[in-house]
Amino acid sequence: MGTGSSKNPDCSSSHGSDDREDQGGGQLYVSLKMEENSYLLKSELIPHVYGSVPLVGSWDPSKALAMERESSSMWELSFVVPPNHETLDFKFLLKPKYSNSPCVVEEGPNRLLTGGTLQGDARSAVFRLSGGEVLLEYRVFIKADRVSPFDLAASWRAYQENLQPSTVRGIPDVSMNSVPESGTENCSSASLELDLEHYVVPAPTTSANSGLLYAANMTETPRSLSHANAFSKAAGGASHPVSIGVPTERPATIKEMEVIVPDPTIVYSSSGIVESKSVGTLSSLQKQDGQRGLFVDRGVGSPRLVKSPSLTTFTVDQNVHSEAKDPIPAAAGAVAAAAVADQMLGPKEDRHLAIVLVGLPARGKTFTAAKLTRYLRWLGHDTKHFNVGKYRRLKLGTNQSADFFRGDNPEGIEARNEVAALAMEDMIAWMQEGGQVGIFDATNSSRKRRNMLMRMAEGKCKIFFLETICNDRQIIERNIRLKIQQSPDYAEEPDFEAGYRDFRSRLDNYEKVYETVEEGSYIKMIDMVSGHGGQIQVNNISGYLPGRIVFFLVNTHLTPRPILLTRHGESRDNVRGRIGGDSVLSDTGEVYAKKLANFVEKRLKNERAASIWTSTLQRTILTANPIVGFPKIQWRALDEINAGVCDGMTYEEIKKNMPDEYESRKKDKLRYRYPRGESYLDVIQRLEPVIIELERQRAPVVVISHQAVLRALYAYFADRPLKEIPHIEVPLHTIIEIQMGVSGVQEKRYKLM
């Protein structure tokens, strides 16, 4: 059995394979279906398929793939034929569901599928049971079609999201990158000690470890209180990143739109796919045997907002900005045109955006505000986070009991409104000096308070409310306990239970007077915190940046998971000091690839849903090649910064032959664009879809990419100012582990060589 087929793997990179894949506009999608004519024993026997690699792995019945029940009488299995296989031979078999009885193989010769065409006459699958006395017959339907790479990419994305059967545009999910299980050659466990802590190295002091601190203390320090000498020492001021960009509003208004966020435990439908405007391409990699992977070209197209099919379409665009001082942003096409139009014709207040948080305590407002601040700063929007609780503590002290927060305590209400007004005045004053986005973080639980804030903002900035609603008691309880442990309000309370009772009383006081948002422009996040379904309601929201914010909020959650960032192993161009290129690994780089595979195997041994992301350049793909057991996806967006005409040169050659370019780059590495190439700001623009995907993922991700790209990604997680990105140290053969969770973002580094 199994004489069918596979071409010589050493020839997998031949031009013939490429040409065959291009014919028909995509890859070959095969669907196998079996319909039971008899219902005898149907609940005890499960149809399977086995055959030649890579259809189902091998002719070993124990490794056969189970077919999925499509209806009461129909079973189905689908797959994509890799381009290095012309002929596939296979058979059906039945496996007992509840016993260890032998499998029953269908009668007759192997079924052959050559170039998408079934060889021989179509026939039913006949199985002889009980010593040949019982015949069980299934009708067989075999369909082979060429499908577009974009549909395959969408299907793969749905599979990753759910890890269970689902359908995208009528195409069932496909199992891609089925790498044969084998030992890692020359990479025994002895090459990497079981104790991963052996490889830990200190992380930079200005790093993602800020997640260990109380988020409210990292917000803007109250300058109005400082000017009034209301306190002597400010605590925990926020960093002030370089301002890059101007508001780019668009006249698209959305009213009463509700965005349904799908629950990953439920079958994924086509309406829940976030797509890219640029048509992606997908193909099996053919550069080297064993390097089977999924190539998804996301380009730099704008992702679309996840939405319910019955609702109005809301498109979110992408943008890259220049310095705020520049009249025109460093962007292209419609984004720049919209920015200039808004600057010249839009209302003055539309140039500044105030996001006012609303919600009961322990609902994740401050964490959401901190995350949104980090995202907007990374995109180049000058953003600051103003926390009213910090103002209250600095003006009134930290020893306020739950009675201070009662709705029938006029002195407490007046004092809280006073500090809220001070924070709002600070935020508006900062905007008038050039700030773009202010995030106002407080409960703002009454209409009276929100009306006060709207009156203060009138004619000065555009304002919308962001309300966080959580009905999950377990999440609320977890947040309360974190609050008691971290908040300065309880730093002087040694008795945890006493602090817990006081905060519970405070929460009860807020709940008695809480009024949900129904006025003005608002976004409501309902049960979004867990990442397992939820809703976002949007009312009277208009403009480019608010739409972008909605798209980001739809895709974020608090599920803890690690993200591992690493550069490729040392390449031959690294040894020669040449930039760009597409060279292979050096001997040292190949050793790192094996060590990395061993590290990933040990670090993620219990995370079988993890995935490996690389660029489309062979040095990252070769680095990922020894890693087995995880799906691999190649992103064009993860390619190294395009050096244009300088590609393949050394810096010394650039300095000698292009001295003006060398000096221009030296003066401003962030904005410098290589002739016919890219700048760091361009890299950030094309990386936004990657950031959104990383935020959406609920399983660990290993990103194997390049220095400039990883600098930009790391800056996002570590909340580093844009001006620092070109100078962030991302050494070779080092893994940066970013841990994302409810307590913020934390970092650990491992140096393997």
CSV table of C-alpha atoms in Angstrom, one decimal, residues 320-507:
chain,number,residue,atom,x,y,z
A,320,VAL,CA,1.5,56.7,9.9
A,321,HIS,CA,2.2,60.2,11.0
A,322,SER,CA,5.1,62.6,11.0
A,323,GLU,CA,5.9,65.1,13.7
A,324,ALA,CA,3.0,67.2,15.1
A,325,LYS,CA,4.9,70.3,13.9
A,326,ASP,CA,4.6,69.1,10.2
A,327,PRO,CA,1.5,70.5,8.4
A,328,ILE,CA,1.2,67.2,6.4
A,329,PRO,CA,1.6,63.7,8.0
A,330,ALA,CA,4.2,61.4,6.6
A,331,ALA,CA,1.6,59.1,5.1
A,332,ALA,CA,0.3,58.3,1.7
A,333,GLY,CA,-2.9,58.5,-0.2
A,334,ALA,CA,-6.3,58.8,1.5
A,335,VAL,CA,-4.9,59.0,5.0
A,336,ALA,CA,-2.8,62.1,4.3
A,337,ALA,CA,-5.7,63.7,2.3
A,338,ALA,CA,-8.1,63.2,5.1
A,339,ALA,CA,-5.7,64.6,7.6
A,340,VAL,CA,-5.1,67.8,5.6
A,341,ALA,CA,-8.9,68.2,4.9
A,342,ASP,CA,-9.7,67.9,8.6
A,343,GLN,CA,-6.9,70.3,9.5
A,344,MET,CA,-8.2,72.9,7.0
A,345,LEU,CA,-11.9,72.4,7.2
A,346,GLY,CA,-12.8,70.5,10.4
A,347,PRO,CA,-13.9,72.1,13.6
A,348,LYS,CA,-11.1,73.1,15.9
A,349,GLU,CA,-12.3,70.8,18.7
A,350,ASP,CA,-12.1,67.8,16.4
A,351,ARG,CA,-8.3,68.0,16.5
A,352,HIS,CA,-8.3,66.8,20.2
A,353,LEU,CA,-10.0,63.8,21.6
A,354,ALA,CA,-11.1,63.2,25.2
A,355,ILE,CA,-11.9,59.6,26.1
A,356,VAL,CA,-13.9,59.6,29.3
A,357,LEU,CA,-14.0,56.2,31.2
A,358,VAL,CA,-17.2,55.1,32.9
A,359,GLY,CA,-17.8,52.1,35.0
A,360,LEU,CA,-18.1,50.7,38.5
A,361,PRO,CA,-14.9,50.0,40.5
A,362,ALA,CA,-13.0,46.7,39.7
A,363,ARG,CA,-14.3,46.5,36.1
A,364,GLY,CA,-10.9,47.0,34.4
A,365,LYS,CA,-11.2,50.7,33.6
A,366,THR,CA,-7.6,51.7,34.5
A,367,PHE,CA,-6.1,48.6,32.8
A,368,THR,CA,-8.1,49.3,29.6
A,369,ALA,CA,-7.1,53.0,29.7
A,370,ALA,CA,-3.4,52.0,30.2
A,371,LYS,CA,-3.6,49.5,27.3
A,372,LEU,CA,-5.3,52.0,25.0
A,373,THR,CA,-2.8,54.7,25.9
A,374,ARG,CA,0.1,52.4,25.0
A,375,TYR,CA,-1.5,51.5,21.7
A,376,LEU,CA,-2.2,55.1,20.6
A,377,ARG,CA,1.3,56.3,21.7
A,378,TRP,CA,2.9,53.5,19.6
A,379,LEU,CA,0.9,54.7,16.6
A,380,GLY,CA,2.3,58.2,17.0
A,381,HIS,CA,-0.7,59.9,18.7
A,382,ASP,CA,0.4,62.1,21.6
A,383,THR,CA,-1.7,60.5,24.4
A,384,LYS,CA,-1.8,60.9,28.1
A,385,HIS,CA,-3.7,59.0,30.8
A,386,PHE,CA,-5.3,61.1,33.6
A,387,ASN,CA,-6.4,59.1,36.6
A,388,VAL,CA,-8.8,61.0,39.0
A,389,GLY,CA,-8.1,58.5,41.8
A,390,LYS,CA,-4.5,59.7,41.8
A,391,TYR,CA,-5.6,63.3,42.0
A,392,ARG,CA,-7.9,62.4,44.9
A,393,ARG,CA,-5.1,60.6,46.8
A,394,LEU,CA,-2.6,63.5,46.3
A,395,LYS,CA,-5.1,66.2,47.4
A,396,LEU,CA,-7.2,64.4,50.0
A,397,GLY,CA,-5.0,61.6,51.2
A,398,THR,CA,-5.3,57.8,51.0
A,399,ASN,CA,-7.2,57.2,54.2
A,400,GLN,CA,-10.7,57.7,52.8
A,401,SER,CA,-13.2,55.1,54.1
A,402,ALA,CA,-16.1,53.7,52.2
A,403,ASP,CA,-18.4,56.4,53.7
A,404,PHE,CA,-16.6,59.0,51.7
A,405,PHE,CA,-18.0,57.4,48.5
A,406,ARG,CA,-21.6,57.3,49.6
A,407,GLY,CA,-24.2,58.9,47.3
A,408,ASP,CA,-25.8,60.7,50.3
A,409,ASN,CA,-22.6,62.2,51.5
A,410,PRO,CA,-22.6,65.8,50.1
A,411,GLU,CA,-19.1,66.7,51.4
A,412,GLY,CA,-17.7,63.6,49.7
A,413,ILE,CA,-19.5,64.3,46.4
A,414,GLU,CA,-18.3,67.8,46.4
A,415,ALA,CA,-14.7,66.8,47.1
A,416,ARG,CA,-14.8,64.1,44.4
A,417,ASN,CA,-16.3,66.5,41.8
A,418,GLU,CA,-13.6,69.0,42.7
A,419,VAL,CA,-10.7,66.7,41.9
A,420,ALA,CA,-12.5,65.4,38.8
A,421,ALA,CA,-12.7,69.0,37.6
A,422,LEU,CA,-9.0,69.6,38.4
A,423,ALA,CA,-8.1,66.5,36.3
A,424,MET,CA,-10.3,67.6,33.4
A,425,GLU,CA,-8.8,71.1,33.5
A,426,ASP,CA,-5.3,69.6,33.3
A,427,MET,CA,-6.2,67.4,30.4
A,428,ILE,CA,-7.8,70.2,28.4
A,429,ALA,CA,-4.9,72.6,29.1
A,430,TRP,CA,-2.5,69.9,27.9
A,431,MET,CA,-4.5,69.5,24.7
A,432,GLN,CA,-4.5,73.2,24.1
A,433,GLU,CA,-0.7,73.0,24.2
A,434,GLY,CA,-0.7,70.4,21.4
A,435,GLY,CA,-1.7,67.1,23.0
A,436,GLN,CA,-4.0,65.0,20.9
A,437,VAL,CA,-5.7,62.2,23.0
A,438,GLY,CA,-6.5,62.5,26.7
A,439,ILE,CA,-7.9,59.5,28.6
A,440,PHE,CA,-9.9,60.5,31.6
A,441,ASP,CA,-10.0,57.6,34.1
A,442,ALA,CA,-12.7,57.7,36.8
A,443,THR,CA,-16.0,56.0,37.7
A,444,ASN,CA,-18.0,58.9,36.3
A,445,SER,CA,-21.0,57.0,37.4
A,446,SER,CA,-23.7,59.7,37.3
A,447,ARG,CA,-25.2,61.7,34.5
A,448,LYS,CA,-24.6,64.8,36.5
A,449,ARG,CA,-20.8,64.2,36.6
A,450,ARG,CA,-20.7,63.3,32.9
A,451,ASN,CA,-22.7,66.5,32.0
A,452,MET,CA,-20.2,68.5,34.0
A,453,LEU,CA,-17.4,67.0,31.9
A,454,MET,CA,-19.2,67.6,28.6
A,455,ARG,CA,-19.7,71.3,29.5
A,456,MET,CA,-16.0,71.7,30.3
A,457,ALA,CA,-15.0,70.1,27.0
A,458,GLU,CA,-17.5,72.1,24.8
A,459,GLY,CA,-15.6,73.9,22.1
A,460,LYS,CA,-12.3,72.6,23.2
A,461,CYS,CA,-12.1,68.9,22.4
A,462,LYS,CA,-14.2,66.1,21.0
A,463,ILE,CA,-15.5,63.8,23.8
A,464,PHE,CA,-16.9,60.3,24.0
A,465,PHE,CA,-17.5,58.0,26.8
A,466,LEU,CA,-16.0,54.5,27.1
A,467,GLU,CA,-18.1,52.4,29.6
A,468,THR,CA,-16.8,49.0,30.8
A,469,ILE,CA,-19.5,46.6,32.0
A,470,CYS,CA,-18.7,43.2,33.6
A,471,ASN,CA,-21.2,40.7,34.8
A,472,ASP,CA,-18.8,37.9,35.6
A,473,ARG,CA,-18.6,37.6,39.4
A,474,GLN,CA,-15.4,35.6,39.3
A,475,ILE,CA,-13.6,38.3,37.3
A,476,ILE,CA,-15.0,41.0,39.6
A,477,GLU,CA,-13.8,39.1,42.7
A,478,ARG,CA,-10.3,38.7,41.1
A,479,ASN,CA,-10.1,42.4,40.3
A,480,ILE,CA,-11.2,43.4,43.9
A,481,ARG,CA,-8.4,41.3,45.4
A,482,LEU,CA,-5.9,42.8,43.0
A,483,LYS,CA,-7.1,46.2,44.0
A,484,ILE,CA,-6.6,45.5,47.7
A,485,GLN,CA,-3.1,44.2,47.1
A,486,GLN,CA,-2.0,47.0,44.7
A,487,SER,CA,-3.9,50.2,45.4
A,488,PRO,CA,-2.3,52.9,47.5
A,489,ASP,CA,-5.7,53.3,49.1
A,490,TYR,CA,-5.0,50.2,51.1
A,491,ALA,CA,-1.2,50.4,51.4
A,492,GLU,CA,-1.5,51.4,55.1
A,493,GLU,CA,-4.1,48.7,55.9
A,494,PRO,CA,-2.2,45.6,57.2
A,495,ASP,CA,-5.4,43.6,57.5
A,496,PHE,CA,-6.4,42.3,54.0
A,497,GLU,CA,-9.9,41.3,55.1
A,498,ALA,CA,-10.5,44.7,56.6
A,499,GLY,CA,-9.5,46.3,53.4
A,500,TYR,CA,-11.6,43.8,51.5
A,501,ARG,CA,-14.7,44.7,53.5
A,502,ASP,CA,-14.1,48.4,53.1
A,503,PHE,CA,-13.8,48.1,49.3
A,504,ARG,CA,-16.9,46.0,49.2
A,505,SER,CA,-18.8,48.7,51.0
A,506,ARG,CA,-17.4,51.3,48.6
A,507,LEU,CA,-18.5,49.2,45.7
